[in-house]
CSV table of C-alpha atoms and ligand atoms in Angstrom, one decimal:
chain,number,residue,atom,x,y,z
A,1,UNK,CA,-17.6,0.2,29.1
A,2,UNK,CA,-13.8,1.1,29.4
A,3,UNK,CA,-11.1,-1.0,29.8
A,4,UNK,CA,-10.0,-0.4,33.4
A,5,UNK,CA,-13.6,-0.8,34.3
A,6,UNK,CA,-13.1,-2.5,38.3
A,7,UNK,CA,-16.5,-1.1,39.1
A,8,UNK,CA,-19.7,-2.7,36.5
A,9,UNK,CA,-23.4,-2.4,37.1
A,10,UNK,CA,-25.8,-5.4,37.7
A,11,UNK,CA,-26.9,-5.9,33.8
A,12,UNK,CA,-23.0,-7.6,33.3
A,13,UNK,CA,-24.5,-10.2,35.8
A,14,UNK,CA,-26.0,-13.0,33.5
A,15,UNK,CA,-22.8,-13.0,31.5
A,16,UNK,CA,-20.6,-13.7,34.7
A,17,UNK,CA,-22.1,-16.3,36.6
A,18,UNK,CA,-18.8,-17.1,38.6
A,19,UNK,CA,-17.4,-13.5,39.7
A,20,UNK,CA,-16.9,-12.9,43.1
A,21,UNK,CA,-18.7,-9.8,44.0
A,22,UNK,CA,-19.3,-7.3,46.8
A,23,UNK,CA,-22.0,-5.2,47.2
A,24,UNK,CA,-21.9,-1.3,47.9
A,25,UNK,CA,-25.6,-0.4,49.7
A,26,UNK,CA,-24.5,3.0,50.2
A,27,UNK,CA,-24.9,3.9,46.7
A,28,UNK,CA,-28.2,4.6,45.0
A,29,UNK,CA,-27.8,2.8,41.7
A,30,UNK,CA,-26.7,-0.7,42.9
A,31,UNK,CA,-22.9,-1.3,42.0
A,32,UNK,CA,-20.9,-4.2,42.7
A,33,UNK,CA,-17.3,-4.1,43.0
A,34,UNK,CA,-15.4,-7.0,41.3
A,35,UNK,CA,-11.8,-8.5,41.2
A,36,UNK,CA,-10.3,-9.1,38.1
A,37,UNK,CA,-12.7,-11.3,36.8
A,38,UNK,CA,-13.6,-13.2,33.4
A,39,UNK,CA,-15.1,-10.7,30.7
A,40,UNK,CA,-18.6,-10.1,30.3
A,41,UNK,CA,-20.5,-12.3,27.8
A,42,UNK,CA,-23.5,-14.2,26.8
A,43,UNK,CA,-24.9,-17.7,28.6
A,44,UNK,CA,-25.4,-18.7,25.5
A,45,UNK,CA,-22.4,-20.6,23.9
A,46,UNK,CA,-21.1,-19.8,20.3
A,47,UNK,CA,-18.1,-21.0,18.3
A,48,UNK,CA,-16.5,-18.0,16.7
A,49,UNK,CA,-14.5,-18.1,13.3
A,50,UNK,CA,-13.5,-16.7,10.3
A,51,UNK,CA,-16.9,-17.4,8.6
A,52,UNK,CA,-20.1,-15.7,7.8
A,53,UNK,CA,-22.1,-16.7,11.1
A,54,UNK,CA,-19.7,-15.0,13.2
A,55,UNK,CA,-19.4,-11.2,11.7
A,56,UNK,CA,-23.2,-10.7,13.4
A,57,UNK,CA,-22.9,-12.0,16.6
A,58,UNK,CA,-19.4,-10.3,17.1
A,59,UNK,CA,-21.4,-6.8,16.2
A,60,UNK,CA,-24.3,-7.8,18.8
A,61,UNK,CA,-21.7,-8.8,21.2
A,62,UNK,CA,-19.8,-5.4,21.1
A,63,UNK,CA,-23.0,-3.7,20.9
A,64,UNK,CA,-24.5,-5.6,24.4
A,65,UNK,CA,-20.9,-6.1,26.1
A,66,UNK,CA,-18.7,-3.3,25.0
A,67,UNK,CA,-15.0,-3.7,24.0
A,68,UNK,CA,-14.2,-6.5,25.9
A,69,UNK,CA,-16.8,-10.1,25.7
A,70,UNK,CA,-16.1,-13.6,26.5
A,71,UNK,CA,-17.8,-16.6,24.6
A,72,UNK,CA,-17.7,-20.1,25.3
A,73,UNK,CA,-17.8,-22.3,22.5
A,74,UNK,CA,-20.1,-25.0,21.8
A,75,UNK,CA,-18.6,-27.9,23.2
A,76,UNK,CA,-17.4,-26.1,26.5
A,77,UNK,CA,-13.7,-26.9,25.4
A,78,UNK,CA,-12.6,-23.1,25.3
A,79,UNK,CA,-13.6,-19.7,25.6
A,80,UNK,CA,-12.7,-16.8,23.0
A,81,UNK,CA,-12.6,-13.2,24.1
A,82,UNK,CA,-13.1,-10.7,21.7
A,83,UNK,CA,-11.4,-7.2,21.9
A,84,UNK,CA,-11.9,-3.8,20.4
A,85,UNK,CA,-10.0,-1.4,23.2
A,86,UNK,CA,-6.9,-0.1,21.4
A,87,UNK,CA,-4.7,-0.7,24.2
A,88,UNK,CA,-5.5,-4.3,24.6
A,89,UNK,CA,-4.7,-4.8,21.1
A,90,UNK,CA,-1.6,-3.5,21.4
A,91,UNK,CA,-1.0,-5.6,24.4
A,92,UNK,CA,-1.9,-8.5,22.3
A,93,UNK,CA,0.0,-8.0,19.1
A,94,UNK,CA,2.8,-6.2,20.5
A,95,UNK,CA,3.3,-5.2,24.5
A,96,UNK,CA,3.0,-9.0,25.4
A,97,UNK,CA,3.0,-10.6,22.2
A,98,UNK,CA,5.3,-13.4,23.8
A,99,UNK,CA,2.1,-14.7,25.8
A,100,UNK,CA,0.2,-15.3,22.2
A,101,UNK,CA,0.2,-17.3,19.7
A,102,UNK,CA,-1.9,-18.0,16.7
A,103,UNK,CA,-5.6,-18.9,17.2
A,104,UNK,CA,-8.0,-20.8,15.9
A,105,UNK,CA,-8.8,-19.2,12.6
A,106,UNK,CA,-4.6,-20.1,11.7
A,107,UNK,CA,-5.5,-23.8,12.4
A,108,UNK,CA,-7.4,-23.8,9.0
A,109,UNK,CA,-4.8,-21.7,6.9
A,110,UNK,CA,-1.9,-24.3,8.3
A,111,UNK,CA,-3.2,-27.3,6.2
A,112,UNK,CA,-3.3,-25.0,3.2
A,113,UNK,CA,0.2,-23.1,4.1
A,114,UNK,CA,1.9,-25.6,6.2
A,115,UNK,CA,4.3,-24.2,8.2
A,116,UNK,CA,5.1,-21.2,6.1
A,117,UNK,CA,5.7,-17.3,7.7
A,118,UNK,CA,1.8,-16.8,7.9
A,119,UNK,CA,1.2,-20.1,10.5
A,120,UNK,CA,4.7,-21.1,12.0
A,121,UNK,CA,5.8,-20.3,15.7
A,122,UNK,CA,8.4,-19.4,17.9
A,123,UNK,CA,12.1,-20.1,17.0
A,124,UNK,CA,11.4,-21.6,13.4
A,125,UNK,CA,8.7,-18.4,12.6
A,126,UNK,CA,11.6,-16.0,14.3
A,127,UNK,CA,14.0,-18.0,11.8
A,128,UNK,CA,12.3,-17.9,8.7
A,129,UNK,CA,11.1,-14.3,9.1
A,130,UNK,CA,14.8,-13.1,9.4
A,131,UNK,CA,15.4,-15.2,6.1
A,132,UNK,CA,12.6,-14.2,4.1
A,133,UNK,CA,12.5,-9.8,5.1
A,134,UNK,CA,15.4,-9.0,2.9
A,135,UNK,CA,13.1,-10.0,0.0
A,136,UNK,CA,10.5,-7.7,0.8
A,137,UNK,CA,12.9,-4.3,0.9
A,138,UNK,CA,11.8,-1.6,-0.6
A,139,UNK,CA,14.7,-2.2,-3.1
A,140,UNK,CA,13.8,-5.0,-4.1
A,141,UNK,CA,10.3,-4.5,-4.5
A,142,UNK,CA,11.5,-1.6,-6.8
A,143,UNK,CA,12.9,-4.2,-9.1
A,144,UNK,CA,9.6,-5.4,-9.4
A,145,UNK,CA,8.3,-2.1,-11.1
A,146,UNK,CA,8.3,-3.2,-14.9
A,147,UNK,CA,6.4,-6.5,-14.6
A,148,UNK,CA,3.6,-5.1,-12.4
A,149,UNK,CA,3.4,-2.6,-14.9
A,150,UNK,CA,3.5,-4.9,-17.8
A,151,UNK,CA,1.0,-7.0,-16.3
A,152,UNK,CA,-1.3,-3.5,-16.1
A,153,UNK,CA,-0.7,-2.7,-19.5
A,154,UNK,CA,-2.0,-6.1,-20.6
A,155,UNK,CA,-5.0,-5.8,-18.6
A,156,UNK,CA,-5.8,-2.3,-20.0
A,157,UNK,CA,-5.0,-3.7,-23.6
A,158,UNK,CA,-7.9,-6.1,-23.0
A,159,UNK,CA,-10.2,-4.1,-21.2
A,160,UNK,CA,-9.8,-1.3,-23.9
A,161,UNK,CA,-11.6,-4.0,-26.6
A,162,UNK,CA,-14.8,-4.4,-23.8
A,163,UNK,CA,-14.8,-0.7,-23.3
A,164,UNK,CA,-14.9,-0.2,-27.3
A,165,UNK,CA,-17.7,-3.1,-27.5
A,166,UNK,CA,-19.5,-1.4,-24.4
A,167,UNK,CA,-18.9,-4.7,-22.6
A,168,UNK,CA,-18.5,-4.9,-19.0
A,169,UNK,CA,-15.8,-6.8,-17.5
A,170,UNK,CA,-16.0,-9.5,-14.7
A,171,UNK,CA,-13.6,-7.5,-12.1
A,172,UNK,CA,-13.3,-9.8,-9.4
A,173,UNK,CA,-12.2,-12.2,-11.8
A,174,UNK,CA,-9.8,-10.2,-13.8
A,175,UNK,CA,-8.2,-9.0,-10.6
A,176,UNK,CA,-7.9,-12.3,-9.2
A,177,UNK,CA,-5.8,-13.0,-12.1
A,178,UNK,CA,-3.8,-9.8,-12.3
A,179,UNK,CA,-2.6,-10.3,-8.6
A,180,UNK,CA,-1.6,-14.0,-9.2
A,181,UNK,CA,0.1,-13.2,-12.4
A,182,UNK,CA,2.1,-10.6,-10.3
A,183,UNK,CA,3.1,-12.5,-7.6
A,184,UNK,CA,3.8,-15.5,-9.4
A,185,UNK,CA,6.1,-13.6,-12.0
A,186,UNK,CA,8.1,-11.8,-8.9
A,187,UNK,CA,8.4,-15.2,-7.3
A,188,UNK,CA,9.8,-17.1,-10.6
A,189,UNK,CA,10.6,-15.1,-13.3
A,190,UNK,CA,11.3,-16.7,-16.2
A,191,UNK,CA,10.5,-20.4,-14.6
A,192,UNK,CA,6.8,-19.1,-14.8
A,193,UNK,CA,6.9,-18.2,-18.5
A,194,UNK,CA,8.3,-21.8,-19.0
A,195,UNK,CA,5.9,-23.4,-17.1
A,196,UNK,CA,3.0,-21.9,-19.0
A,197,UNK,CA,4.6,-23.0,-22.2
A,198,UNK,CA,5.5,-26.7,-20.5
A,199,UNK,CA,1.8,-27.3,-19.4
A,200,UNK,CA,0.0,-24.9,-21.8
A,201,UNK,CA,-1.7,-22.7,-19.1
A,202,UNK,CA,-0.9,-22.1,-15.4
A,203,UNK,CA,-1.4,-24.8,-13.2
A,204,UNK,CA,-1.7,-22.4,-10.3
A,205,UNK,CA,-4.9,-20.5,-12.2
A,206,UNK,CA,-6.7,-23.1,-10.0
A,207,UNK,CA,-6.4,-20.2,-7.3
A,208,UNK,CA,-8.6,-18.0,-9.6
A,209,UNK,CA,-10.9,-20.5,-10.4
A,210,UNK,CA,-11.9,-21.9,-7.3
A,211,UNK,CA,-13.1,-19.6,-4.5
A,212,UNK,CA,-13.4,-22.1,-2.0
A,213,UNK,CA,-10.6,-23.0,0.9
A,214,UNK,CA,-11.6,-26.2,2.4
A,215,UNK,CA,-9.7,-29.6,3.0
A,216,UNK,CA,-10.5,-30.5,-1.1
A,217,UNK,CA,-9.0,-27.0,-2.2
A,218,UNK,CA,-5.8,-27.7,0.2
A,219,UNK,CA,-4.8,-30.7,-1.0
A,220,UNK,CA,-5.1,-29.5,-4.9
A,221,UNK,CA,-3.1,-26.8,-3.9
A,222,UNK,CA,-0.3,-28.3,-2.1
A,223,UNK,CA,-0.2,-31.1,-5.0
A,224,UNK,CA,1.3,-28.3,-6.9
A,225,UNK,CA,4.6,-28.0,-4.8
A,226,UNK,CA,5.9,-30.5,-6.6
A,227,UNK,CA,6.4,-27.7,-9.7
A,228,UNK,CA,8.1,-25.5,-7.1
A,229,UNK,CA,10.2,-28.0,-6.0
A,230,UNK,CA,11.1,-28.7,-10.2
A,231,UNK,CA,12.0,-25.0,-10.5
A,232,UNK,CA,14.4,-25.1,-7.7
A,233,UNK,CA,16.2,-28.3,-8.9
A,234,UNK,CA,16.8,-27.1,-12.0
A,235,UNK,CA,18.2,-23.6,-10.7
A,236,UNK,CA,20.4,-25.9,-8.3
A,237,UNK,CA,21.4,-28.3,-11.3
A,238,UNK,CA,22.3,-25.4,-13.4
A,239,UNK,CA,23.5,-22.9,-10.9
A,240,UNK,CA,21.2,-20.4,-12.2
A,241,UNK,CA,20.2,-17.0,-10.0
A,242,UNK,CA,17.5,-15.2,-11.5
A,243,UNK,CA,16.4,-11.3,-10.2
A,244,UNK,CA,13.4,-12.9,-8.3
A,245,UNK,CA,11.7,-13.9,-4.8
A,246,UNK,CA,12.7,-17.5,-5.2
A,247,UNK,CA,16.2,-17.2,-5.8
A,248,UNK,CA,16.3,-14.7,-3.0
A,249,UNK,CA,14.8,-17.1,-0.6
A,250,UNK,CA,17.2,-20.0,-1.9
A,251,UNK,CA,20.2,-17.8,-1.4
A,252,UNK,CA,19.2,-16.4,1.9
A,253,UNK,CA,21.7,-18.1,4.8
A,254,UNK,CA,20.3,-17.8,8.3
A,255,UNK,CA,22.6,-15.3,10.4
A,256,UNK,CA,23.7,-17.9,13.1
A,257,UNK,CA,24.4,-21.0,11.5
A,258,UNK,CA,25.0,-19.5,7.8
A,259,UNK,CA,22.7,-22.3,6.7
A,260,UNK,CA,20.4,-22.2,3.9
A,261,UNK,CA,16.3,-23.1,4.2
A,262,UNK,CA,15.3,-26.5,4.4
A,263,UNK,CA,13.6,-27.5,1.3
A,264,UNK,CA,10.1,-28.0,3.4
A,265,UNK,CA,10.7,-24.7,4.7
A,266,UNK,CA,11.5,-23.4,1.4
A,267,UNK,CA,8.5,-24.8,-0.3
A,268,UNK,CA,6.1,-23.8,2.4
A,269,UNK,CA,7.2,-20.0,2.6
A,270,UNK,CA,6.9,-20.0,-1.2
A,271,UNK,CA,3.2,-21.7,-1.4
A,272,UNK,CA,2.4,-18.9,1.8
A,273,UNK,CA,3.6,-16.0,-0.5
A,274,UNK,CA,1.3,-17.2,-3.2
A,275,UNK,CA,-1.6,-17.3,-1.4
A,276,UNK,CA,-1.4,-14.4,1.3
A,277,UNK,CA,0.2,-12.7,-1.8
A,278,UNK,CA,-2.4,-12.8,-4.3
A,279,UNK,CA,-6.2,-12.9,-2.5
A,280,UNK,CA,-5.8,-10.2,0.0
A,281,UNK,CA,-4.2,-7.8,-2.7
A,282,UNK,CA,-7.2,-8.9,-5.6
A,283,UNK,CA,-9.9,-8.3,-2.9
A,284,UNK,CA,-8.8,-4.6,-1.5
A,285,UNK,CA,-8.8,-3.7,-5.6
A,286,UNK,CA,-12.0,-5.3,-5.7
A,287,UNK,CA,-13.9,-3.5,-3.0
A,288,UNK,CA,-11.7,-0.4,-4.0
A,289,UNK,CA,-13.3,0.2,-7.5
A,290,UNK,CA,-16.5,-0.7,-5.7
A,291,UNK,CA,-16.2,2.1,-3.5
A,292,UNK,CA,-15.1,4.6,-5.9
A,293,UNK,CA,-17.9,3.6,-8.4
A,294,UNK,CA,-20.4,5.0,-5.4
A,295,UNK,CA,-18.6,8.1,-4.5
A,296,UNK,CA,-18.1,10.2,-7.6
A,297,UNK,CA,-16.4,13.0,-5.6
A,298,UNK,CA,-13.7,10.6,-4.5
A,299,UNK,CA,-13.2,9.8,-7.9
A,300,UNK,CA,-12.8,13.2,-9.4
A,301,UNK,CA,-10.6,13.6,-6.9
A,302,UNK,CA,-8.6,10.6,-7.6
A,303,UNK,CA,-8.8,11.3,-10.9
A,304,UNK,CA,-7.3,14.6,-10.7
A,305,UNK,CA,-4.5,13.4,-8.6
A,306,UNK,CA,-3.3,10.8,-11.1
A,307,UNK,CA,-3.1,13.1,-13.8
A,308,UNK,CA,-0.4,15.0,-11.7
A,309,UNK,CA,1.4,11.4,-11.2
A,310,UNK,CA,1.3,9.7,-14.7
A,311,UNK,CA,5.1,9.9,-16.1
A,312,UNK,CA,5.8,12.6,-19.7
A,313,UNK,CA,7.0,9.5,-20.8
A,314,UNK,CA,4.7,6.9,-21.8
A,315,UNK,CA,5.8,3.3,-20.6
A,316,UNK,CA,7.3,4.8,-17.4
A,317,UNK,CA,5.5,3.3,-13.9
A,318,UNK,CA,3.7,6.7,-12.6
A,319,UNK,CA,5.1,8.6,-9.5
A,320,UNK,CA,3.8,8.1,-6.2
A,321,UNK,CA,0.5,9.6,-5.5
A,322,UNK,CA,-0.6,10.6,-1.9
A,323,UNK,CA,-4.3,10.6,-2.7
A,324,UNK,CA,-4.1,6.8,-4.0
A,325,UNK,CA,-2.7,5.6,-1.3
A,326,UNK,CA,-5.1,7.4,0.8
A,327,UNK,CA,-7.7,6.0,-1.4
A,328,UNK,CA,-6.6,2.3,-0.9
A,329,UNK,CA,-5.8,2.6,3.0
A,330,UNK,CA,-9.8,3.9,3.3
A,331,UNK,CA,-10.9,1.1,1.1
A,332,UNK,CA,-8.9,-1.3,3.4
A,333,UNK,CA,-10.5,0.2,6.6
A,334,UNK,CA,-14.3,-0.5,5.6
A,335,UNK,CA,-13.1,-3.8,3.9
A,336,UNK,CA,-9.9,-5.1,5.6
A,337,UNK,CA,-8.9,-8.5,3.6
A,338,UNK,CA,-8.0,-9.7,7.0
A,339,UNK,CA,-11.3,-8.9,9.0
A,340,UNK,CA,-10.4,-11.5,11.9
A,341,UNK,CA,-7.0,-11.7,13.7
A,342,UNK,CA,-6.7,-15.0,15.9
A,343,UNK,CA,-4.8,-15.2,18.6
A,344,UNK,CA,-4.1,-18.0,21.5
A,345,UNK,CA,-3.1,-17.0,25.0
A,346,UNK,CA,0.1,-19.3,26.1
A,347,UNK,CA,-0.4,-18.3,29.9
A,348,UNK,CA,-3.4,-16.2,31.9
A,349,UNK,CA,-3.3,-12.4,30.8
A,350,UNK,CA,-5.6,-9.7,32.0
A,351,UNK,CA,-7.5,-7.8,29.1
A,352,UNK,CA,-9.9,-4.6,29.5
A,353,UNK,CA,-9.4,-5.5,33.2
A,354,UNK,CA,-10.8,-9.1,33.2
A,355,UNK,CA,-9.1,-12.0,33.6
A,356,UNK,CA,-7.9,-14.1,30.6
A,357,UNK,CA,-7.3,-17.8,31.1
A,358,UNK,CA,-4.1,-20.0,29.7
A,359,UNK,CA,-5.4,-21.5,26.0
A,360,UNK,CA,-8.4,-18.6,25.8
A,361,UNK,CA,-8.8,-17.4,21.9
A,362,UNK,CA,-8.6,-13.9,21.2
A,363,UNK,CA,-9.7,-12.2,18.4
A,364,UNK,CA,-9.8,-8.7,17.4
A,365,UNK,CA,-12.3,-8.2,14.5
A,366,UNK,CA,-10.6,-5.3,12.4
A,367,UNK,CA,-13.8,-4.9,10.3
A,368,UNK,CA,-15.4,-3.7,13.3
A,369,UNK,CA,-12.5,-1.8,15.1
A,370,UNK,CA,-12.1,-0.1,11.8
A,371,UNK,CA,-15.8,1.4,12.5
A,372,UNK,CA,-15.5,1.8,16.0
A,373,UNK,CA,-17.0,5.4,16.7
A,374,UNK,CA,-14.3,6.0,19.0
A,375,UNK,CA,-12.0,6.3,16.6
A,376,UNK,CA,-14.1,7.2,13.2
A,377,UNK,CA,-16.4,9.9,12.7
A,378,UNK,CA,-19.4,9.0,10.2
A,379,UNK,CA,-17.3,5.5,10.0
A,380,UNK,CA,-19.7,4.1,7.3
A,381,UNK,CA,-18.6,7.0,4.5
A,382,UNK,CA,-15.9,6.2,2.3
A,383,UNK,CA,-13.3,9.1,2.9
A,384,UNK,CA,-9.7,8.9,2.1
A,385,UNK,CA,-8.9,12.2,3.8
A,386,UNK,CA,-8.7,10.0,7.0
A,387,UNK,CA,-5.3,9.4,5.5
A,388,UNK,CA,-4.2,12.5,5.2
A,389,UNK,CA,-0.5,13.2,7.5
A,390,UNK,CA,-2.4,15.2,10.6
A,391,UNK,CA,-5.5,13.1,10.6
A,392,UNK,CA,-3.4,9.7,11.1
A,393,UNK,CA,-1.2,12.0,13.4
A,394,UNK,CA,-3.7,12.5,15.5
A,395,UNK,CA,-5.6,8.7,15.5
A,396,UNK,CA,-4.3,6.1,17.8
A,397,UNK,CA,-2.4,4.0,15.6
A,398,UNK,CA,-4.0,0.5,16.6
A,399,UNK,CA,-7.4,2.1,15.6
A,400,UNK,CA,-6.0,0.8,12.2
A,401,UNK,CA,-4.7,-2.6,11.3
A,402,UNK,CA,-5.3,-4.2,8.0
A,403,UNK,CA,-1.9,-5.4,7.6
A,404,UNK,CA,-1.9,-6.3,11.4
A,405,UNK,CA,0.8,-4.7,14.1
A,406,UNK,CA,4.0,-5.7,15.7
A,407,UNK,CA,6.3,-8.3,14.5
A,408,UNK,CA,3.6,-10.2,12.9
A,409,UNK,CA,2.8,-7.5,10.6
A,410,UNK,CA,2.2,-8.4,7.1
A,411,UNK,CA,5.5,-8.4,4.9
A,412,UNK,CA,3.9,-8.1,2.0
A,413,UNK,CA,2.9,-4.3,3.0
A,414,UNK,CA,5.4,-2.7,0.7
A,415,UNK,CA,4.8,-5.1,-2.1
A,416,UNK,CA,0.9,-4.8,-1.9
A,417,UNK,CA,1.0,-1.1,-1.8
A,418,UNK,CA,3.5,-0.6,-4.8
A,419,UNK,CA,1.5,-3.4,-6.8
A,420,UNK,CA,-2.0,-1.7,-5.9
A,421,UNK,CA,-1.1,1.9,-6.5
A,422,UNK,CA,0.5,1.2,-9.9
A,423,UNK,CA,-2.9,-0.6,-10.6
A,424,UNK,CA,-5.1,2.1,-9.6
A,425,UNK,CA,-3.5,4.9,-11.3
A,426,UNK,CA,-2.8,3.2,-14.1
A,427,UNK,CA,-6.2,2.2,-14.7
A,428,UNK,CA,-8.4,5.0,-13.3
A,429,UNK,CA,-6.0,7.1,-16.0
A,430,UNK,CA,-7.6,5.4,-18.8
A,431,UNK,CA,-10.9,4.2,-17.4
A,432,UNK,CA,-14.3,5.3,-15.3
A,433,UNK,CA,-15.5,2.3,-14.1
A,434,UNK,CA,-19.3,1.9,-13.6
A,435,UNK,CA,-20.5,-0.1,-11.6
A,436,UNK,CA,-23.2,-3.1,-13.0
A,437,UNK,CA,-25.7,-4.3,-10.7
A,438,UNK,CA,-29.1,-3.5,-9.1
A,439,UNK,CA,-28.4,-4.4,-5.4
A,440,UNK,CA,-24.6,-3.3,-3.7
A,441,UNK,CA,-21.9,-6.5,-3.5
A,442,UNK,CA,-22.2,-8.8,-0.5
A,443,UNK,CA,-19.5,-9.2,1.7
A,444,UNK,CA,-18.5,-12.8,2.2
A,445,UNK,CA,-16.6,-13.2,5.6
A,446,UNK,CA,-14.2,-16.3,5.2
A,447,UNK,CA,-10.6,-16.3,5.9
A,448,UNK,CA,-10.7,-13.1,3.8
A,449,UNK,CA,-13.3,-10.5,3.4
A,450,UNK,CA,-14.0,-11.0,-0.2
A,451,UNK,CA,-17.6,-9.9,-2.5
A,452,UNK,CA,-19.8,-13.3,-2.4
A,453,UNK,CA,-20.8,-12.9,-6.1
A,454,UNK,CA,-18.3,-11.6,-8.8
A,455,UNK,CA,-18.4,-7.5,-9.6
A,456,UNK,CA,-19.3,-6.3,-13.2
A,457,UNK,CA,-18.1,-3.3,-14.2
A,458,UNK,CA,-18.6,-1.2,-17.1
A,459,UNK,CA,-15.6,0.4,-18.6
A,460,UNK,CA,-15.9,4.3,-20.1
A,461,UNK,CA,-12.8,5.4,-21.7
A,462,UNK,CA,-11.6,8.5,-20.6
B,1,LIG,C1,-3.9,-5.7,0.6
B,1,LIG,C2,-2.9,-6.7,1.0
B,1,LIG,C3,-2.5,-7.4,2.1
B,1,LIG,C4,-3.7,-7.5,3.1
B,1,LIG,C5,-4.5,-6.5,3.3
B,1,LIG,C6,-2.3,-8.0,3.9
B,1,LIG,C7,-3.1,-8.4,5.2
B,1,LIG,C8,-2.3,-9.2,6.2
B,1,LIG,C9,-2.5,-9.3,7.5
B,1,LIG,C10,-4.0,-8.8,8.2
B,1,LIG,C11,-1.5,-10.4,8.2
B,1,LIG,C12,-1.4,-10.7,10.2
B,1,LIG,C13,-2.1,-11.9,10.2
B,1,LIG,C14,-2.5,-12.2,11.4
B,1,LIG,O1,-1.7,-11.2,12.1
B,1,LIG,O2,-2.8,-13.1,11.7
B,1,LIG,C15,-0.6,-10.8,7.0
B,1,LIG,C16,0.5,-11.5,7.4
B,1,LIG,C17,1.0,-11.8,6.4
B,1,LIG,N1,1.2,-11.3,4.9
B,1,LIG,FE1,0.1,-10.2,4.1
B,1,LIG,N2,-1.6,-8.8,3.5
B,1,LIG,C18,-1.5,-8.4,2.3
B,1,LIG,C19,-0.8,-8.6,1.2
B,1,LIG,C20,0.4,-9.5,1.3
B,1,LIG,C21,1.3,-10.0,0.1
B,1,LIG,C22,1.3,-9.2,-1.3
B,1,LIG,C23,1.9,-10.6,0.7
B,1,LIG,C24,3.1,-11.5,0.0
B,1,LIG,C25,3.6,-11.7,-1.2
B,1,LIG,C26,1.7,-11.2,2.0
B,1,LIG,C27,2.5,-12.0,3.0
B,1,LIG,C28,2.2,-12.3,4.4
B,1,LIG,C29,2.9,-12.8,5.2
B,1,LIG,C30,3.8,-14.0,4.6
B,1,LIG,C31,2.4,-12.9,6.6
B,1,LIG,C32,2.6,-13.3,7.7
B,1,LIG,C33,3.9,-12.9,8.3
B,1,LIG,C34,4.4,-13.3,9.8
B,1,LIG,O3,3.4,-13.6,10.3
B,1,LIG,O4,5.3,-12.9,10.0
B,1,LIG,N3,0.6,-10.0,2.0
B,1,LIG,N4,-1.1,-10.0,5.9
């Protein structure tokens, strides 16, 4: 079914009871002329949200109704429209972005992150994004290279012991700890070490120990904000500026008013960066190692590529290596951490030739989009060559959205790519990771796309 279809076959009718229709008797197979009408969809009601039940339903709806489908919620309070067509996706995220705010799936996130960048809207979002953006410039991120490097040196040292003893590692847990450590050091630098000294351990470890992201977790996590507030106070008192994200955000000034961020906003941004910067990266690396362990050809090619990228002088970070990036991009194609983007239409719109009423929830399922046969040959295969420059050039930009697109694209894109390429290069140079498990890991579709159980790997020294 195409985007601009104004003609639908009768089979769609079960989905759209209120369509105004005109029959054309001259045509052998009966067609029905339609005005811009609500999209087709099932009679049965469903609640769509970022949870495990939604993916099989979304897949089924795509098979039955194509690229645009409408579903009414269980309570009947609102409709949701799922879109897979890249023109519509471009329209929602970019062309007509003013008509869309973050949707239903973000309501839960707001409890955890407050009004930080991920969840805020309108003027507040715009002002905050302008003030936070400089902290994520390439130059600043280069400055974090030594801390990313050191965190991996520590990990490799610990893993070397496991490799010698032939003991598998809990990859999921170790990567979660690694990504958390990196983002906390980038945020708080020496204050983070002081916090560990004072408390005996990092109170933020809660994020790796607990995987549920429910209200109880949100309350515990928000309670940690007082620690961040104490760091802010001490820096102000001592008039201390560090080379880290916290200081950059404390020093940021609104370009119109010249004012600093209010403390409430500063705290919300910091708490947002901790969560957004940790889980997504950890889960992407977790899937990447699993995919590599199942694809020896890609693994060999990666080993060859990084051999050329490692520095001659030990202790220096590896040089950028295109193939390492392609491996990560392909991994995020198959397992995009942000697997379901959600928006809400503020005013009426038209998507896929169908009327979308104000208040409709609009879902973009990157997991299905990244496996859509219109854009990807052999979509289930793990093939980093898809990200060679010529292949990227030939593809619709909106067919691949691991970091979303438009003004609300991920602010941490460069940060996470730097962190992930560094990790992959350093670890692949030292070890081969062999999956320990009889069954492939199951995917868990919650706010993030993670593995349901921890992945364990046996490390073989190279
Ligand atoms: C592999 C790693 C990552 C992935 C796959 C990822 C993915 C995403 C996606 C899909 C969005 C858009 C959500 C939407 O449109 O509803 C987003 C937004 C965001 N991400 Fe990331 N992210 C990653 C790493 C990071 C890191 C390292 C940080 C910060 C340290 C970060 C901070 C944010 C923030 C603050 C937003 C909200 C931006 C805004 O609306 O202005 N992310 N991310």
